[in-house]
Coordinates of C-alpha atoms and ligand atoms in Angstrom, one line a residue:
M1 CA 0.4 -22.9 67.4
N2 CA 4.0 -21.7 67.7
S3 CA 5.4 -20.5 71.0
V4 CA 7.9 -18.1 69.4
P5 CA 6.9 -16.6 66.1
G6 CA 9.6 -17.4 63.4
P7 CA 11.4 -14.6 61.6
Y8 CA 8.9 -14.4 58.8
D9 CA 5.9 -14.1 61.2
A10 CA 7.5 -11.0 62.8
T11 CA 6.1 -7.6 61.7
R12 CA 8.4 -4.6 61.2
E13 CA 6.9 -3.4 64.5
R14 CA 8.2 -6.5 66.3
L15 CA 11.6 -6.0 64.7
A16 CA 11.5 -2.4 65.9
D17 CA 10.7 -3.5 69.4
L18 CA 13.6 -6.0 69.3
M19 CA 15.9 -3.1 68.2
A20 CA 14.4 -0.3 70.4
D21 CA 18.0 0.7 71.5
Q22 CA 19.3 0.8 67.9
P23 CA 19.2 3.5 65.2
A24 CA 16.0 3.4 63.2
Y25 CA 17.6 2.4 60.0
R26 CA 18.5 -1.0 61.4
V27 CA 14.9 -2.2 61.1
G28 CA 15.0 -1.8 57.3
Q29 CA 18.5 -3.3 57.1
V30 CA 17.3 -6.5 59.0
W31 CA 14.0 -6.6 57.0
R32 CA 16.1 -6.5 53.7
G33 CA 18.5 -9.0 55.2
L34 CA 15.7 -11.4 55.9
H35 CA 13.7 -11.0 52.6
V36 CA 16.0 -9.7 49.9
N37 CA 19.1 -11.6 50.9
A38 CA 17.4 -14.6 52.6
R39 CA 19.9 -14.5 55.4
R40 CA 19.6 -15.4 59.1
P41 CA 20.4 -12.7 61.7
A42 CA 23.7 -14.5 62.5
E43 CA 24.8 -14.0 58.8
M44 CA 24.1 -10.3 58.7
T45 CA 27.7 -9.2 59.1
E46 CA 26.6 -5.6 58.6
L47 CA 25.2 -5.6 62.1
P48 CA 27.1 -5.2 65.3
P49 CA 27.9 -8.7 66.7
L50 CA 25.8 -8.3 69.9
L51 CA 22.8 -7.4 68.0
R52 CA 23.2 -10.3 65.6
K53 CA 23.4 -12.6 68.5
R54 CA 20.2 -11.1 70.2
L55 CA 18.2 -11.3 66.9
D56 CA 19.4 -14.8 66.2
S57 CA 18.0 -16.0 69.5
S58 CA 14.8 -14.0 69.3
L59 CA 14.0 -15.0 65.8
P60 CA 14.8 -18.7 65.5
P61 CA 13.8 -20.4 62.3
A62 CA 10.3 -21.8 62.3
L63 CA 11.3 -24.7 60.1
Q64 CA 13.9 -27.3 61.1
P65 CA 15.0 -29.6 58.2
I66 CA 14.5 -33.3 59.1
S67 CA 15.7 -34.6 55.8
E68 CA 16.7 -33.4 52.3
S69 CA 16.3 -35.7 49.4
V70 CA 17.9 -34.9 46.0
S71 CA 16.9 -36.3 42.5
D72 CA 17.0 -35.6 38.8
K73 CA 20.8 -35.1 39.1
G74 CA 20.4 -32.4 41.7
E75 CA 17.7 -30.5 39.8
T76 CA 15.0 -31.5 42.3
V77 CA 15.4 -31.2 46.0
K78 CA 12.6 -32.1 48.6
W79 CA 12.7 -31.1 52.3
L80 CA 10.8 -32.5 55.2
F81 CA 10.5 -29.8 57.7
A82 CA 9.5 -30.0 61.4
L83 CA 7.6 -26.9 62.6
Q84 CA 8.0 -25.7 66.2
D85 CA 5.1 -27.8 67.5
G86 CA 6.3 -30.9 65.8
A87 CA 3.9 -30.8 62.8
R88 CA 5.5 -31.6 59.5
V89 CA 5.5 -30.3 56.0
E90 CA 7.3 -30.9 52.7
T91 CA 8.7 -28.4 50.2
V92 CA 10.1 -29.1 46.7
L93 CA 12.6 -27.0 44.7
M94 CA 12.8 -27.6 41.0
H95 CA 15.3 -26.2 38.6
Y96 CA 14.4 -26.0 34.9
R97 CA 16.2 -24.5 32.0
D98 CA 14.3 -21.3 32.0
R99 CA 13.1 -21.0 35.6
T100 CA 13.4 -22.2 39.2
T101 CA 10.2 -23.1 41.0
V102 CA 9.4 -23.7 44.6
C103 CA 6.4 -25.9 45.4
V104 CA 5.2 -24.9 48.9
S105 CA 2.8 -26.4 51.5
S106 CA 0.0 -24.3 52.9
Q107 CA -1.2 -26.7 55.5
A108 CA 0.2 -29.5 57.5
G109 CA -1.8 -32.3 56.0
C110 CA -5.1 -31.6 54.2
A111 CA -8.8 -31.9 54.9
M112 CA -10.0 -32.3 51.4
R113 CA -9.6 -36.2 51.3
C114 CA -9.1 -36.5 47.5
S115 CA -9.0 -40.3 47.1
F116 CA -5.7 -40.5 45.0
C117 CA -3.6 -37.9 47.0
A118 CA -1.2 -39.1 49.7
T119 CA -1.7 -35.8 51.6
G120 CA -5.5 -36.2 51.6
Q121 CA -5.1 -39.8 52.7
A122 CA -3.2 -38.8 55.8
G123 CA -5.7 -36.1 56.9
F124 CA -5.4 -32.6 58.4
T125 CA -3.0 -31.5 61.1
R126 CA -3.2 -27.6 61.0
H127 CA -3.0 -24.4 59.0
L128 CA 0.5 -23.0 58.4
S129 CA 1.2 -19.5 59.5
A130 CA 2.1 -16.9 56.8
G131 CA 5.7 -17.0 58.1
E132 CA 5.8 -20.7 57.8
I133 CA 4.7 -20.5 54.2
V134 CA 7.2 -17.7 53.4
E135 CA 10.2 -19.5 55.2
Q136 CA 9.8 -22.5 52.9
V137 CA 10.4 -20.1 49.9
V138 CA 13.3 -18.6 51.8
A139 CA 14.9 -22.1 52.5
A140 CA 14.7 -22.8 48.7
I141 CA 16.2 -19.4 47.8
R142 CA 19.1 -20.3 50.1
Q143 CA 19.6 -23.6 48.5
A144 CA 19.2 -22.2 44.9
K145 CA 21.9 -19.6 45.7
A146 CA 24.4 -22.5 46.5
H147 CA 23.5 -24.5 43.2
P148 CA 26.6 -26.5 42.2
T149 CA 26.8 -25.0 38.7
G150 CA 26.2 -21.4 39.9
E151 CA 23.7 -19.3 41.7
R152 CA 20.1 -19.8 40.7
R153 CA 17.3 -17.3 41.4
V154 CA 13.9 -18.7 42.5
S155 CA 11.5 -17.2 40.0
N156 CA 8.3 -19.1 40.6
V157 CA 6.2 -20.2 43.6
V158 CA 3.4 -22.7 43.2
F159 CA 1.1 -23.5 46.1
M160 CA 1.0 -27.1 45.0
G161 CA 2.5 -28.8 48.1
M162 CA 0.6 -30.2 51.1
G163 CA -2.8 -28.6 51.9
E164 CA -5.6 -26.6 50.3
P165 CA -4.3 -23.0 50.1
L166 CA -7.7 -21.5 49.7
A167 CA -8.9 -23.3 52.9
N168 CA -6.2 -21.2 54.7
Y169 CA -6.8 -17.9 53.0
D170 CA -6.2 -15.6 55.9
R171 CA -2.6 -16.8 56.1
L172 CA -2.1 -17.5 52.4
W173 CA -2.8 -14.0 51.3
P174 CA -0.4 -12.3 53.7
A175 CA 2.3 -14.8 52.6
I176 CA 1.7 -14.0 49.0
V177 CA 2.0 -10.3 49.7
R178 CA 5.3 -10.9 51.5
L179 CA 6.6 -12.9 48.6
H180 CA 5.7 -10.2 46.1
D181 CA 6.4 -7.1 48.0
D182 CA 9.4 -8.0 50.1
I183 CA 11.1 -11.0 48.3
G184 CA 10.3 -9.6 44.9
I185 CA 8.5 -12.5 43.1
S186 CA 6.2 -11.1 40.5
A187 CA 2.5 -11.9 40.7
R188 CA 2.5 -13.7 37.3
H189 CA 5.0 -16.1 38.8
L190 CA 2.9 -16.9 41.7
T191 CA 0.3 -19.7 41.3
V192 CA -2.5 -20.7 43.7
S193 CA -3.7 -24.2 43.1
T194 CA -7.0 -25.2 44.4
V195 CA -9.3 -28.3 44.4
G196 CA -12.2 -25.9 43.9
V197 CA -12.8 -23.8 47.1
V198 CA -15.3 -21.5 45.4
P199 CA -15.5 -18.7 48.0
G200 CA -11.7 -18.6 48.0
I201 CA -11.6 -18.2 44.2
R202 CA -14.2 -15.4 44.5
R203 CA -12.1 -13.7 47.2
L204 CA -8.9 -14.1 45.1
A205 CA -10.7 -12.2 42.3
T206 CA -11.0 -9.1 44.6
E207 CA -7.3 -8.9 45.4
K208 CA -5.0 -6.3 44.0
L209 CA -2.3 -8.8 42.9
P210 CA -3.3 -10.9 39.8
V211 CA -1.8 -14.2 40.7
N212 CA -2.3 -17.3 38.5
L213 CA -5.1 -19.6 39.3
A214 CA -4.8 -23.4 38.8
V215 CA -7.8 -25.7 39.5
S216 CA -7.3 -29.4 40.1
L217 CA -10.2 -30.6 38.0
H218 CA -9.4 -34.3 37.2
A219 CA -12.9 -34.9 36.1
A220 CA -15.4 -32.9 34.0
N221 CA -18.6 -34.6 35.1
D222 CA -20.1 -34.3 38.6
R223 CA -20.5 -38.0 39.2
L224 CA -16.9 -38.8 38.5
R225 CA -15.6 -35.8 40.1
E226 CA -17.4 -36.5 43.4
S227 CA -15.8 -39.9 43.6
L228 CA -12.3 -38.4 43.2
V229 CA -12.7 -35.0 44.9
P230 CA -15.3 -35.0 47.7
L231 CA -15.5 -31.2 47.7
N232 CA -17.3 -31.4 44.4
K233 CA -20.4 -32.3 46.3
R234 CA -20.3 -28.8 47.9
Y235 CA -19.1 -27.0 44.8
P236 CA -20.3 -28.8 41.7
L237 CA -18.8 -28.1 38.3
S238 CA -21.4 -25.5 37.3
V239 CA -20.5 -23.4 40.4
L240 CA -16.8 -24.0 40.1
T241 CA -16.5 -23.1 36.4
E242 CA -18.7 -20.0 37.0
A243 CA -16.2 -18.9 39.7
C244 CA -13.3 -19.6 37.3
R245 CA -15.0 -17.5 34.6
S246 CA -15.3 -14.5 37.0
Y247 CA -11.7 -14.9 38.0
V248 CA -10.4 -14.8 34.5
A249 CA -12.7 -11.9 33.7
A250 CA -11.5 -10.0 36.8
K251 CA -7.8 -10.7 36.5
G252 CA -7.1 -11.3 32.8
R253 CA -4.8 -14.2 33.8
R254 CA -4.8 -17.5 32.0
L255 CA -6.5 -20.2 33.9
S256 CA -5.1 -23.7 34.2
F257 CA -6.6 -27.0 34.9
E258 CA -4.6 -29.9 36.4
W259 CA -5.7 -33.4 35.3
A260 CA -4.0 -36.3 36.9
L261 CA -4.5 -39.1 34.3
I262 CA -5.8 -42.3 36.0
D263 CA -5.9 -45.5 34.0
G264 CA -9.3 -46.3 32.7
V265 CA -11.0 -43.7 35.0
N266 CA -10.5 -40.3 33.4
D267 CA -8.3 -40.9 30.4
R268 CA -10.8 -42.0 27.8
A269 CA -12.0 -40.2 24.7
E270 CA -15.2 -39.2 26.4
D271 CA -13.3 -37.7 29.3
A272 CA -11.3 -35.6 26.8
A273 CA -14.6 -34.4 25.2
E274 CA -16.1 -33.5 28.5
L275 CA -13.0 -31.6 29.5
A276 CA -12.8 -29.8 26.3
A277 CA -16.5 -28.6 26.7
I278 CA -15.4 -26.9 30.0
A279 CA -11.9 -25.8 29.0
V280 CA -12.6 -24.3 25.6
P281 CA -15.1 -21.5 26.7
L282 CA -12.7 -20.5 29.5
A283 CA -9.6 -20.7 27.2
A284 CA -8.0 -22.7 30.0
H285 CA -4.8 -24.4 29.7
V286 CA -4.6 -28.1 30.7
N287 CA -1.7 -29.6 32.6
L288 CA -1.7 -33.3 32.3
I289 CA 0.2 -35.6 34.6
P290 CA 0.0 -39.4 34.9
L291 CA -1.2 -40.2 38.4
N292 CA 1.6 -40.9 40.8
P293 CA 1.2 -43.9 42.9
T294 CA 0.2 -43.5 46.5
P295 CA -0.4 -46.1 49.2
G296 CA -4.1 -45.6 49.7
Y297 CA -5.3 -45.7 46.1
A298 CA -5.3 -48.8 44.0
V299 CA -5.7 -47.5 40.4
V300 CA -2.5 -46.7 38.5
G301 CA -1.5 -43.8 36.3
S302 CA -2.2 -43.9 32.6
S303 CA 0.6 -45.3 30.4
P304 CA 2.7 -42.8 28.4
G305 CA 1.0 -43.8 25.2
R306 CA -2.5 -43.1 26.7
V307 CA -1.3 -39.8 28.1
R308 CA -0.2 -38.7 24.6
Q309 CA -3.4 -40.0 23.1
F310 CA -5.3 -38.0 25.6
R311 CA -3.2 -34.9 24.8
D312 CA -3.8 -35.3 21.1
G313 CA -7.5 -35.8 21.7
L314 CA -7.7 -32.5 23.5
T315 CA -5.6 -30.7 20.9
D316 CA -8.0 -31.9 18.2
L317 CA -10.9 -30.4 20.2
G318 CA -9.1 -27.0 20.4
V319 CA -7.6 -27.3 23.9
K320 CA -4.0 -26.3 24.7
A321 CA -2.6 -29.1 26.8
T322 CA 0.9 -29.8 28.2
I323 CA 2.2 -33.1 29.6
R324 CA 4.1 -32.4 32.7
R325 CA 7.4 -34.1 33.3
N326 CA 7.2 -35.9 36.5
R327 CA 9.8 -34.5 38.9
G328 CA 11.1 -36.2 42.0
S329 CA 8.9 -39.4 41.9
D330 CA 11.8 -41.5 43.1
I331 CA 12.1 -39.4 46.3
D332 CA 8.2 -39.3 46.7
A333 CA 8.3 -35.6 45.9
A334 CA 6.0 -35.8 43.0
C335 CA 2.5 -34.3 42.8
G336 CA 0.2 -35.9 45.4
Q337 CA 3.0 -37.9 47.1
L338 CA 3.8 -35.4 49.9
A339 CA 2.9 -37.2 53.0
A340 CA 5.6 -36.0 55.4
R341 CA 6.7 -39.4 56.5
A342 CA 9.8 -39.0 58.7
Ligands
LIG8 N1 -5.1 -28.7 47.4 C1 -4.5 -28.0 46.2 C2 -3.0 -27.9 46.2 C3 -2.4 -29.3 46.1 S1 -1.7 -29.2 44.5 C4 -5.1 -28.6 44.9 O1 -5.7 -29.6 45.0 O2 -4.9 -28.0 43.9 C5 -1.2 -30.8 44.2 C6 -1.6 -31.2 42.8 O3 -1.3 -32.6 42.6 C7 -3.1 -31.2 42.7 O4 -3.4 -30.8 41.3 C8 -3.5 -32.6 43.0 O5 -4.8 -32.9 42.4 C9 -2.5 -33.4 42.3 N2 -2.3 -34.6 42.8 C10 -2.7 -35.2 44.0 N3 -2.5 -36.5 44.0 C11 -1.8 -36.8 42.9 C12 -1.3 -38.0 42.4 N4 -1.3 -39.1 43.2 N5 -0.7 -38.0 41.2 C13 -0.7 -36.8 40.5 N6 -1.2 -35.6 40.9 C14 -1.8 -35.7 42.1

């Protein structure tokens, strides 16, 4: 792992140690500078210059941007970051009319091996630390502040980048607490997306903060789901949907299902019927997105016409479904395309 913990892996105690010769209020000042103002120590002009310098060298950023790609007329930005040990992750910032969302990675790579996902095709490198997760959001906050048409505030964080967040629970949850308590993002604007790690969903249901849960379903019968999402062998649909039901009962949050529409695979009328049979009793919202192309998967995404037809089929069956606009596909920043190529 990291040799030097980055600024967002430092605890208040570590900051206090670094500032043992300073008045006690400095710790809170630096903490707010890092979290509320998203500033680097070098930018904290309220601090004496020597202290600024010391903190800047003791708390170097954990993420180094390797590249920054912009699309959708500046409304989508993707970064490729190198971590201190050379592992790489991607982060995507998306501005919408009514919100600004950061899509963060929870692991470098992913061990889940979903056939159609570029991250899964590349395999697992390592878990991210809580600070490495938080710092992705901070990088996006800094960028959003400098938006060309005026400052934007990051309102939403979705754990839909690289990795399976619930397979890295022990670092995910402290990161969520930081984002909520110190950066000020409300629980209802934090969304954890999982391929169906049932013990993680159960654990999430015991937490104090009621974050949103999104489940990447993609298939509503075990045979098809196993072929797309290998984890379904371990946690089949009956077990997964029961965990979803408990989560909704415990948290009172709306559940959502992600469904990447794959031509001729999961976009037929019978697929819509199977999905409705699961979604209706859970009052789940379905997010539809045509499959984005990835190098390791030959089947293509459904055509816009078939996507609308599938949506209409769901609506007729009483399911609330939204077609997601595909952001950043021209910069390989769209869902499932994050592969951290240099
Ligand atoms: N591991 C978590 C977090 C990743 S989120 C999860 O699976 O939920 C990324 C989302 O993009 C998931 O819903 C995933 O299934 C979806 N996805 C993966 N590959 C895709 C592709 N090629 N096209 C569209 N969506 C894809």
